[in-house]
N, C-alpha and C. Protein backbone atom coordinates (compact mmCIF):
# COMPACT_ATOMS: atom_id res chain seq x y z
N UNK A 1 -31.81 -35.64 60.70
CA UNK A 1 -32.44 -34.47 60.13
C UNK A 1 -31.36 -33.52 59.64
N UNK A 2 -31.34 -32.97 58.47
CA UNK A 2 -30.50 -32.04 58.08
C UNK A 2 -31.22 -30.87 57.33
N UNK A 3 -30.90 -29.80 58.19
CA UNK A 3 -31.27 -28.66 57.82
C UNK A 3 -29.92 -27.47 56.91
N UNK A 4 -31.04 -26.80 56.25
CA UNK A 4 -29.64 -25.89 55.31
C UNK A 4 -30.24 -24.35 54.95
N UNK A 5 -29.49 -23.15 55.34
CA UNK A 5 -30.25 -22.43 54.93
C UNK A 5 -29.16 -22.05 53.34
N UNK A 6 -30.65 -21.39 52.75
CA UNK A 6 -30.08 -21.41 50.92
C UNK A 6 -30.37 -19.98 50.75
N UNK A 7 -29.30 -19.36 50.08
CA UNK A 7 -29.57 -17.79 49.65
C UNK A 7 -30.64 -18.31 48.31
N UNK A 8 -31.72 -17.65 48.05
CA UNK A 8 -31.92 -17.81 46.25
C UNK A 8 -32.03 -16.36 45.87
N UNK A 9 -31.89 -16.03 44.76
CA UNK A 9 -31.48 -14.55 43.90
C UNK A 9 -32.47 -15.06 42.96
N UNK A 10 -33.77 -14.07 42.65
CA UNK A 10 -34.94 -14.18 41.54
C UNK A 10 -34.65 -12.56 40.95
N UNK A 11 -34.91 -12.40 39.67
CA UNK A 11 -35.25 -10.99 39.32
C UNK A 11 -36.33 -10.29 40.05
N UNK A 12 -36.15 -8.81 40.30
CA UNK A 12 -37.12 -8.71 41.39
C UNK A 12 -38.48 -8.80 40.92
N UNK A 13 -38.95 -8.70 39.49
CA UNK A 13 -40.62 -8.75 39.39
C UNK A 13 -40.71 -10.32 39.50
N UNK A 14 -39.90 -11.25 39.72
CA UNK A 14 -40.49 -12.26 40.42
C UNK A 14 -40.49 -13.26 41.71
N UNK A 15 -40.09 -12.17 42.80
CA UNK A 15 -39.76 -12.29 43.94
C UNK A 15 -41.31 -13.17 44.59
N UNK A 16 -42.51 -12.77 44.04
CA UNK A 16 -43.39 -13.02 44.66
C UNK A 16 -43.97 -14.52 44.16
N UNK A 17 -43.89 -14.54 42.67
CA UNK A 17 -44.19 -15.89 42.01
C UNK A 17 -43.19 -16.81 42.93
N UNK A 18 -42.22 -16.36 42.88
CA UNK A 18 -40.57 -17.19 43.31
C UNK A 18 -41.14 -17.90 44.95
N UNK A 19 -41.68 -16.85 45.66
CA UNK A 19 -41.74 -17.12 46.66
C UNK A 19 -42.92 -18.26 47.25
N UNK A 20 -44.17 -17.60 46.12
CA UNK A 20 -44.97 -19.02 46.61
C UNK A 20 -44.57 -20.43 46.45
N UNK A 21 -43.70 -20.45 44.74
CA UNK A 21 -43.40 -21.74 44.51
C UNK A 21 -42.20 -22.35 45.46
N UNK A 22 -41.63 -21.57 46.43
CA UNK A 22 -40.48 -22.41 47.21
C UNK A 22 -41.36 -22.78 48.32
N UNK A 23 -42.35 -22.13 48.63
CA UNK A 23 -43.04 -22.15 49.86
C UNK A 23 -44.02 -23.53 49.84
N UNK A 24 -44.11 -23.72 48.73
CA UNK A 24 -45.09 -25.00 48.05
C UNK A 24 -43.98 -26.53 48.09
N UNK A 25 -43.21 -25.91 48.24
CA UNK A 25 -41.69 -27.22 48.19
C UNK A 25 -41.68 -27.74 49.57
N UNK A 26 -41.79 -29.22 49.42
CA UNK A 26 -41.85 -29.86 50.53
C UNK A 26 -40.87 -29.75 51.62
N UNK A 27 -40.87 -29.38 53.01
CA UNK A 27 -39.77 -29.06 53.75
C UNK A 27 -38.98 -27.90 53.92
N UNK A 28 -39.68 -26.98 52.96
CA UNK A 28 -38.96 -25.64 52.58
C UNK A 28 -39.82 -24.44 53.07
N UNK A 29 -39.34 -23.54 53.66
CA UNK A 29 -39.83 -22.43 54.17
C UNK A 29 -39.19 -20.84 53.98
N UNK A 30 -39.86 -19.78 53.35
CA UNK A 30 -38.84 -19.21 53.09
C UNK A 30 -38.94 -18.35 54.41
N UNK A 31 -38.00 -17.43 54.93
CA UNK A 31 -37.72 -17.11 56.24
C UNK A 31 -37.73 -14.84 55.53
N UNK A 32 -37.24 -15.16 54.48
CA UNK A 32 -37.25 -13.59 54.20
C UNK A 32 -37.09 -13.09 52.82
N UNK A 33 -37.41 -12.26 52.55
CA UNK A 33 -37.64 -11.92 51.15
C UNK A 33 -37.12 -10.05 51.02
N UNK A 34 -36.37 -9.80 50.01
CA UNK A 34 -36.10 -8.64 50.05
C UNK A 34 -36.22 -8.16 48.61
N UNK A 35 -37.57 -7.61 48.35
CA UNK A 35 -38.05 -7.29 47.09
C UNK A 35 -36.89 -6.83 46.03
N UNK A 36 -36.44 -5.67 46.45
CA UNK A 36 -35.58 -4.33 45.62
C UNK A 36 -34.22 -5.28 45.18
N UNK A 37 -33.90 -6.09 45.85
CA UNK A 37 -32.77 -7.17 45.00
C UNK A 37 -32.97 -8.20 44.53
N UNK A 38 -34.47 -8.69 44.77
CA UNK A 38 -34.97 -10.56 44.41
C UNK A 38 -34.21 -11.20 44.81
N UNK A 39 -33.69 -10.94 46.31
CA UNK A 39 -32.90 -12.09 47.40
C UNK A 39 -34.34 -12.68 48.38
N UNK A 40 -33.66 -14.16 48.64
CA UNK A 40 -34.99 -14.80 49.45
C UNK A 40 -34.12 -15.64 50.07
N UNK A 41 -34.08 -15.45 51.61
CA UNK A 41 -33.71 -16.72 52.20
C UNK A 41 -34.50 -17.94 52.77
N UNK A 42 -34.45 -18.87 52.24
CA UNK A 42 -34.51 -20.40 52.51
C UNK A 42 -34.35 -21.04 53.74
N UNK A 43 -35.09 -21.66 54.13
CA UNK A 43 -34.96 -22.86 55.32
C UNK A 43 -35.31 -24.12 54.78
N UNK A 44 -34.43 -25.32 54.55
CA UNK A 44 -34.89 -26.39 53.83
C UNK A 44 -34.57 -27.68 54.88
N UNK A 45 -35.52 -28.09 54.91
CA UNK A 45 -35.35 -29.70 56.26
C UNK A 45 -35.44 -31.14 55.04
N UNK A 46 -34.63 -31.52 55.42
CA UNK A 46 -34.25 -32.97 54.84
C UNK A 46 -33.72 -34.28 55.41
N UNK A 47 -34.48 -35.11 55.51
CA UNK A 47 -33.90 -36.57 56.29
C UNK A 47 -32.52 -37.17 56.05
N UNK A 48 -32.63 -37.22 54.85
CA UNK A 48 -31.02 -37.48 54.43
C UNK A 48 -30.23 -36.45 53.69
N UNK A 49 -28.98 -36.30 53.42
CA UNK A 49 -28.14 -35.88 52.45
C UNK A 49 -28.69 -35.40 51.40
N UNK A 50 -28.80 -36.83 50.78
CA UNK A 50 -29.22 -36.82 49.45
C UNK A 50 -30.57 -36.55 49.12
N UNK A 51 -31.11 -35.91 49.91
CA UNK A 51 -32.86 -35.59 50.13
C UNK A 51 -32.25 -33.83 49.76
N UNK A 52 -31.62 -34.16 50.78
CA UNK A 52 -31.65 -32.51 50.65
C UNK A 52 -30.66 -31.81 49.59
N UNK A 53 -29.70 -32.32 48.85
CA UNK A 53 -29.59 -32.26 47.67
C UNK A 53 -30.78 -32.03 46.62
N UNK A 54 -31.17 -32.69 46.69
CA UNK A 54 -32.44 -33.42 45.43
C UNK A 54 -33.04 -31.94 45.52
N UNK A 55 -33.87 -31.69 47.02
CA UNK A 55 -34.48 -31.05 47.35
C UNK A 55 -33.35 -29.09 46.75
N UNK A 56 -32.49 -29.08 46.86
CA UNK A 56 -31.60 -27.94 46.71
C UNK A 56 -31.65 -28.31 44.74
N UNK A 57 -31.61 -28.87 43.96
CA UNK A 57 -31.58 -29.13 42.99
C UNK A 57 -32.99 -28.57 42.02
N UNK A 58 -34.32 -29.31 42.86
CA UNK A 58 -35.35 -28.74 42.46
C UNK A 58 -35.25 -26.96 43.08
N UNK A 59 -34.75 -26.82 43.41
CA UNK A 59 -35.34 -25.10 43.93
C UNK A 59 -34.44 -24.65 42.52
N UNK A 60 -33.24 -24.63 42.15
CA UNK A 60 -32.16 -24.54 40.92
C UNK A 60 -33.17 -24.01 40.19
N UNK A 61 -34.14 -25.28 39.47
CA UNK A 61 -34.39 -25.79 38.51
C UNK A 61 -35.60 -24.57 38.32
N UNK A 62 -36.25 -24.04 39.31
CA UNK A 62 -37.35 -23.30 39.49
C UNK A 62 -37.44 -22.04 38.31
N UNK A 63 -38.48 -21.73 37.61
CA UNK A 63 -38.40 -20.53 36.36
C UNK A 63 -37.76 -19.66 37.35
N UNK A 64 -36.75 -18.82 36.64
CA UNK A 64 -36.15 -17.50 36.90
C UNK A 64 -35.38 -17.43 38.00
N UNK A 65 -34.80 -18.65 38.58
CA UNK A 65 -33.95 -18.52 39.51
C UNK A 65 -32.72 -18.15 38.80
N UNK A 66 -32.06 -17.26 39.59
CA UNK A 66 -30.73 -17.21 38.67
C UNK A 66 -29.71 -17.70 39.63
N UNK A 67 -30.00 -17.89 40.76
CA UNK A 67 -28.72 -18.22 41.96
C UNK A 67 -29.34 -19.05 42.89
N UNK A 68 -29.32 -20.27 43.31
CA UNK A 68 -29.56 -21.21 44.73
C UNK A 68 -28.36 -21.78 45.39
N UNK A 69 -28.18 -21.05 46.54
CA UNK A 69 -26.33 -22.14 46.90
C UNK A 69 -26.78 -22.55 48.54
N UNK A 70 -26.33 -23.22 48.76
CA UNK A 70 -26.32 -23.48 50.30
C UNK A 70 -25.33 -22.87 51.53
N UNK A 71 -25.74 -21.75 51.80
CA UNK A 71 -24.70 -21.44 52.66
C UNK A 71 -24.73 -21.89 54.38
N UNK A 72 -25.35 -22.72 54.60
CA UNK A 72 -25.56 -23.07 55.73
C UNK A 72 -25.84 -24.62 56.23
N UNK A 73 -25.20 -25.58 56.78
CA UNK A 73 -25.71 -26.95 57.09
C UNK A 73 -25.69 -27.50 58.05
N UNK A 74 -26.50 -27.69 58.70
CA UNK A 74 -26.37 -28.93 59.97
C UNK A 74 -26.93 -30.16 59.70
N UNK A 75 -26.75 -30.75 60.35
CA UNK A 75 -27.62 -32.18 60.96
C UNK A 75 -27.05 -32.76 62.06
N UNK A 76 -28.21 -33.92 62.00
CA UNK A 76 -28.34 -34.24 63.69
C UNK A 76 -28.77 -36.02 63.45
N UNK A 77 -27.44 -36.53 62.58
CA UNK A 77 -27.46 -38.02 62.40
C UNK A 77 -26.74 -38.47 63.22
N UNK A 78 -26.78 -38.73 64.32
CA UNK A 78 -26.23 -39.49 65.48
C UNK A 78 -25.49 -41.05 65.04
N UNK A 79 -24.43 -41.08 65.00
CA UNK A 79 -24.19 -42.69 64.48
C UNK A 79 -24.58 -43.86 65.30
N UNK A 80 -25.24 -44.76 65.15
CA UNK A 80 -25.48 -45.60 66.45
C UNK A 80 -24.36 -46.01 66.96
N UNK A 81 -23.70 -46.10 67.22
CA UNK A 81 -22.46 -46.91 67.96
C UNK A 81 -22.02 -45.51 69.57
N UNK A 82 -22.48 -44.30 68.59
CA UNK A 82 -22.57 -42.85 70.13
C UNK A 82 -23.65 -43.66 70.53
N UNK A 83 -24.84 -44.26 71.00
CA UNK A 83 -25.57 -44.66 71.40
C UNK A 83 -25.42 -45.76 72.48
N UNK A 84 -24.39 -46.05 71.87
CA UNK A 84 -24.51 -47.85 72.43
C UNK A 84 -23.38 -47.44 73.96
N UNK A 85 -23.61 -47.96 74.99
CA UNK A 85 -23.03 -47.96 75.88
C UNK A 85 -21.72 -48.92 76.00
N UNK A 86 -20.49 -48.09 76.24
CA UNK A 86 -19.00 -48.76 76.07
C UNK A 86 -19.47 -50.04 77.20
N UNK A 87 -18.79 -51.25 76.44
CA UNK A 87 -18.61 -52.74 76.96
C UNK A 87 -17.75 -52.52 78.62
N UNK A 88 -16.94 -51.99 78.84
CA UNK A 88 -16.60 -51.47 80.16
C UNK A 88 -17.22 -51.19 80.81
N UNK A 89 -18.48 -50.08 80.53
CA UNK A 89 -19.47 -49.90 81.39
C UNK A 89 -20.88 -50.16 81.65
N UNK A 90 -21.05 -51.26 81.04
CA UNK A 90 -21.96 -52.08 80.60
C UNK A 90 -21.56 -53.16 81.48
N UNK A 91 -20.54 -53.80 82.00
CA UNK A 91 -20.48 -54.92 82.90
C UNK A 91 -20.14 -54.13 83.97
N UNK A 92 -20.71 -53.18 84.40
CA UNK A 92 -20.44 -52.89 85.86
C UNK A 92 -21.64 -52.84 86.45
C-alpha cells in the first residue's frame, strides 16, 4: 500500500468544483481545504507505485489545477524474503 499526501493549488473560485472532483477520484480524499488561497490537501492510497503515479497524474490533469506535487510518501511493500524465516533458524 502506498500512501502520499499531495499539496494541490486551484484558483480560489474553484476550490469547491476542485474539491468534489478530487473527492470523486478513486483512493483520494481530500483532508483540507483553505478557500482564500485555493490550497487543498490530498490523501491518495495506491497499491503500487505506478498506481499512484497514474493516480497523481490524473489529479494534474484536472480543469484549473495549477499545482499537484507530492510532498509526502510511504508504503508498506514488505519484500517477501523479510518474511521468510532465516535457514539457520528454521532447522532448529
Amino acid at each position: 500500500m502506498n500512501i502520499s499526501g499531495i499539496l494541490v493549488v486551484v484558483p480560489p473560485a474553484r476550490i469547491e468544483d476542485a474539491t468534489r472532483e478530487l473527492n470523486a477520484l478513486p483512493g483520494v480524499e481530500v483532508h483540507h481545504t483553505e478557500p482564500s488561497t485555493g490550497r487543498i490537501v490530498v490523501v491518495q492510497e495506491a497499491e503500487t507505485v505506478e498506481q499512484e503515479i497514474a493516480a497523481l497524474s490524473r489529479i494534474k490533469a484536472l480543469s484549473g489545477v495549477m499545482l499537484a506535487e507530492m510532498v509526502y510518501h510511504v508504503f508498506d511493500e514488505t519484500p517477501p524474503e523479510w518474511d521468510a524465516t532465516p535457514a539457520e533458524m528454521a532447522a532448529s
